[in-house]
Amino acid sequence: MTKTIAITGKGGTGKTAVSALMIRSLSKKGKSILAVDADADTNLPETLGCDTVKTVGDAKEALQAEITKPRPDNPDMNKESILKSKVYEIIEEMPGYDLLVMGRPEGSGCYCYVNNLLRGIIDKLVMNYEVVIIDAEAGLEHFSRKIIRDIDDLIVVTDASRRGFRTAERIHELVDELGSNIGRIHVVANKVTESNREELVKLAGDLKLNLIGMIPLDHKIEEMDIKGVPLFEIPDDAAAAIEVEKIVQKLGF
Ligand SMILES: Nc1ncnc2c1ncn2[C@@H]1O[C@H](COP(=O)(O)OP(=O)(O)OP(=O)(O)O)[C@@H](O)[C@H]1O
Ligand SMILES: [Mg+2]
């Protein structure tokens, strides 16, 4: 059975960092992982230390062009198998995980047909893995597009701000309203310090959020970021890595 975990939250709260640290932790446990960068502003590959450029968005554009082009020479072109082979070509096989980058949003025109094909292809693809980790963009539009149908655990990352927590609360409400196929929703507070820790626990309690972890503001992350070292290489004893390990265990790994 595949477990699908999506990470969302307000912009800049640390969604990509949390995704990368979770992928790191799960890969150390020997899980077979599909990492999905579902943010149009692709950051996950760099954070993981992978300089891939191929995206599903590009594959979709290419297929869309094929579909709209008259093909008297090959009217029986099997569009699904073309898109499938394009998607499988894009998957980057890295040590410890595979990576799929969704990439740019679609251009104008109707992509319903291509998106339907893509949904079917991705549904089958995810079944090849034990865990799928999705670095989703801020906002909830991607849930209505539902390229990935079922999510077991939705992690809403918030920073140590009231606004971040409010966003988490809104996401809770929206998920309820949309009736999406989401199993459980958790909140992770990120960039926590000793001076705000207690307040944040109280705030989460007041808003009835299911706080699953509190990742400290970690100077190691800041240092790695500025030096351009992928976060995937963070040492085991870094405070943020230790807390993410606990979160991963709470999620059942
Ligand atoms: N626990 C932490 N300690 C210190 N710095 C952190 C921590 N978590 C994230 N950061 C830093 O905060 C910045 C934003 O993090 P990140 O890019 O992961 O956020 P994001 O939510 O994915 O942003 P976006 O909305 O742009 O996708 C980065 O510079 C990252 O290195
Ligand atoms: Mg990001």
XYZ file of C-alpha atoms and ligand atoms in Angstrom:
285
model
C 0.000 0.000 0.000
C 1.279 3.433 -0.923
C 1.130 6.193 1.681
C 0.756 9.649 0.211
C 1.832 12.683 2.218
C 1.353 16.233 0.948
C 2.985 19.302 2.472
C 1.296 22.663 2.154
C 0.999 25.986 4.024
C 1.529 29.708 3.652
C 4.346 30.920 1.355
C 7.839 30.833 2.793
C 6.935 28.877 5.940
C 9.282 26.000 5.082
C 7.199 23.575 2.995
C 10.113 22.667 0.743
C 12.514 22.353 3.687
C 10.112 20.064 5.564
C 9.508 18.005 2.399
C 13.248 17.585 1.821
C 13.906 16.645 5.457
C 11.088 14.086 5.402
C 12.362 12.566 2.157
C 15.821 12.389 3.721
C 14.536 10.715 6.859
C 12.409 8.173 4.960
C 15.187 7.356 2.502
C 17.472 6.577 5.444
C 14.852 4.060 6.539
C 15.154 2.393 3.147
C 11.610 3.252 1.995
C 10.929 3.421 -1.723
C 9.978 7.041 -2.254
C 8.502 9.152 -5.000
C 9.192 12.811 -4.288
C 6.860 15.128 -6.194
C 7.561 18.808 -6.650
C 4.058 20.164 -7.258
C 5.049 23.821 -6.944
C 5.263 25.691 -10.248
C 8.148 27.618 -8.717
C 10.286 24.477 -8.618
C 12.570 24.433 -5.544
C 12.570 20.869 -4.270
C 15.191 19.457 -6.689
C 17.772 22.007 -5.586
C 16.985 21.415 -1.907
C 17.470 17.696 -2.465
C 20.636 18.228 -4.493
C 19.286 17.268 -7.899
C 19.720 19.581 -10.880
C 16.949 18.216 -13.021
C 15.097 20.422 -15.464
C 12.565 18.057 -17.045
C 8.986 18.604 -15.951
C 5.559 17.075 -16.419
C 4.409 20.530 -17.566
C 6.788 20.310 -20.526
C 5.583 16.798 -21.352
C 1.993 17.993 -21.247
C 2.761 20.901 -23.561
C 4.468 18.552 -25.987
C 1.492 16.189 -26.003
C -0.967 19.066 -26.279
C 0.929 20.210 -29.384
C 0.735 16.677 -30.822
C -3.006 16.501 -30.179
C -3.816 19.798 -31.834
C -1.571 19.081 -34.820
C -3.274 17.240 -37.720
C -1.605 13.828 -38.055
C -2.697 12.335 -41.383
C 0.411 10.136 -41.313
C -0.472 8.493 -37.996
C -4.103 8.913 -37.024
C -3.932 6.040 -34.534
C -1.237 7.596 -32.392
C -1.802 6.279 -28.862
C -1.794 9.450 -26.839
C -1.845 7.741 -23.492
C 1.229 5.674 -24.216
C 3.044 8.733 -25.585
C 2.313 10.732 -22.443
C 3.156 7.776 -20.239
C 6.558 7.330 -21.841
C 7.185 11.076 -21.566
C 6.301 11.028 -17.841
C 8.486 7.985 -17.167
C 11.374 9.697 -19.005
C 11.050 12.673 -16.673
C 11.357 10.694 -13.445
C 14.774 11.368 -11.997
C 16.226 8.335 -10.244
C 18.287 9.612 -7.359
C 20.032 7.572 -4.666
C 17.320 7.020 -2.038
C 14.311 8.362 -3.935
C 12.788 9.078 -7.340
C 11.809 12.629 -8.204
C 8.960 13.905 -10.353
C 8.720 17.627 -11.051
C 5.324 18.947 -12.128
C 6.687 22.289 -13.334
C 4.965 25.125 -15.088
C 1.236 25.673 -15.085
C -0.498 24.906 -18.340
C -0.893 27.439 -21.110
C -4.233 28.662 -22.411
C -6.603 26.207 -24.015
C -8.330 23.135 -22.701
C -6.074 20.656 -21.019
C -8.881 18.476 -19.654
C -8.054 15.650 -21.990
C -4.328 15.649 -21.237
C -4.969 16.101 -17.514
C -7.312 13.126 -17.488
C -4.678 10.988 -19.172
C -2.102 12.276 -16.721
C -4.250 11.442 -13.706
C -4.557 7.845 -14.840
C -0.817 7.599 -15.474
C 0.105 9.093 -12.090
C -2.447 6.913 -10.269
C -0.628 3.866 -11.599
C 2.834 5.350 -11.098
C 2.383 6.069 -7.379
C 1.466 2.444 -6.744
C 5.090 1.512 -7.442
C 6.238 3.271 -4.265
C 5.829 2.837 -0.519
C 5.667 6.571 0.101
C 4.841 9.592 -2.037
C 5.872 12.977 -0.640
C 4.394 16.001 -2.369
C 5.835 19.473 -1.918
C 2.662 21.362 -2.780
C 2.410 25.061 -3.457
C 0.827 27.554 -1.085
C -2.927 27.697 -1.610
C -5.422 24.995 -2.296
C -6.071 25.138 -6.018
C -4.087 21.960 -6.519
C -6.584 20.048 -4.407
C -9.402 20.950 -6.729
C -7.311 20.005 -9.751
C -6.713 16.689 -8.045
C -3.859 15.436 -10.176
C -3.022 13.253 -7.232
C -6.276 11.894 -5.954
C -5.892 10.473 -2.479
C -3.785 11.973 0.254
C -3.366 10.029 3.483
C -1.673 12.761 5.484
C -1.790 16.470 4.762
C 0.868 18.421 6.620
C 0.274 22.135 6.927
C 3.488 23.943 7.717
C 3.247 27.206 9.575
C 5.950 29.522 10.785
C 5.832 31.025 14.233
C 3.282 33.652 13.275
C -0.396 34.112 13.999
C -1.008 34.506 10.248
C 0.671 31.196 9.538
C -1.581 29.491 12.067
C -4.660 31.219 10.654
C -3.748 29.897 7.202
C -3.494 26.427 8.723
C -6.945 26.897 10.243
C -8.371 28.003 6.868
C -6.838 24.985 5.162
C -8.566 22.757 7.727
C -11.892 24.430 6.966
C -11.414 24.304 3.201
C -10.522 20.639 3.231
C -13.710 19.963 5.198
C -15.744 21.965 2.699
C -14.163 20.454 -0.390
C -14.698 17.002 1.037
C -11.358 16.119 -0.516
C -9.909 12.676 -0.295
C -7.636 13.568 2.558
C -7.193 11.187 5.461
C -5.652 13.213 8.286
C -4.512 16.810 8.608
C -1.561 17.747 10.796
C 0.149 21.013 11.538
C 3.894 21.437 11.836
C 5.196 24.642 13.400
C 8.518 25.584 11.847
C 11.255 28.021 12.875
C 10.267 27.659 16.511
C 12.410 29.311 19.195
C 12.494 28.926 22.960
C 10.807 32.303 23.338
C 7.757 31.487 21.175
C 7.376 27.735 21.799
C 4.812 27.941 24.620
C 2.708 30.594 22.888
C 2.585 28.469 19.734
C 1.418 25.368 21.582
C -1.332 27.475 23.168
C -2.326 29.019 19.814
C -2.549 25.574 18.188
C -4.721 24.412 21.092
C -7.028 27.441 20.820
C -7.454 26.869 17.075
C -7.932 23.121 17.682
C -5.110 22.263 15.294
C -3.481 18.882 15.446
C 0.104 19.927 16.109
C 2.315 16.985 15.159
C 5.707 18.643 15.511
C 7.671 21.792 16.223
C 10.817 22.244 14.169
C 13.293 24.650 15.723
C 14.779 27.574 13.896
C 18.005 25.837 12.952
C 21.122 27.849 12.156
C 22.504 24.810 10.334
C 19.690 25.201 7.753
C 20.479 28.892 7.363
C 24.165 28.122 6.937
C 23.517 25.391 4.354
C 21.082 27.621 2.497
C 23.533 30.497 2.157
C 26.371 28.158 1.098
C 24.124 26.404 -1.430
C 24.499 22.992 0.256
C 21.414 20.794 -0.330
C 19.355 20.333 2.824
C 19.290 16.615 2.045
C 22.852 16.562 3.378
C 21.991 17.958 6.814
C 23.748 16.007 9.598
C 21.657 13.624 11.747
C 22.333 15.625 14.893
C 20.961 18.915 13.519
C 17.999 20.048 15.636
C 15.637 20.244 12.637
C 16.621 16.757 11.410
C 15.974 15.289 14.877
C 12.491 16.807 15.051
C 11.574 15.713 11.511
C 12.646 12.191 12.407
C 10.121 12.292 15.297
C 7.383 13.570 12.971
C 8.066 10.772 10.493
C 7.776 8.248 13.322
C 4.474 9.772 14.444
C 3.212 9.322 10.892
C 3.766 5.617 11.327
C 7.243 4.996 9.899
N 13.696 25.320 10.621
C 14.330 26.236 9.890
N 15.373 26.928 10.411
C 15.999 27.876 9.689
N 15.673 28.207 8.427
C 14.662 27.559 7.847
C 13.933 26.538 8.539
N 12.982 26.064 7.699
C 13.117 26.743 6.540
N 14.100 27.648 6.614
C 14.511 28.606 5.575
O 13.394 29.425 5.294
C 13.337 29.749 3.892
C 11.984 29.329 3.312
O 11.901 27.920 3.377
P 11.238 27.074 2.203
O 11.770 27.473 0.880
O 11.312 25.663 2.591
O 9.738 27.615 2.335
P 8.490 27.315 1.366
O 7.282 27.318 2.237
O 8.753 26.095 0.573
O 8.505 28.606 0.442
P 7.664 28.839 -0.908
O 6.281 29.244 -0.464
O 8.408 29.925 -1.593
O 7.665 27.530 -1.659
C 14.516 29.044 3.251
O 15.570 29.955 3.134
C 14.853 27.951 4.245
O 16.223 27.597 4.190
Mg 8.725 25.790 -1.518
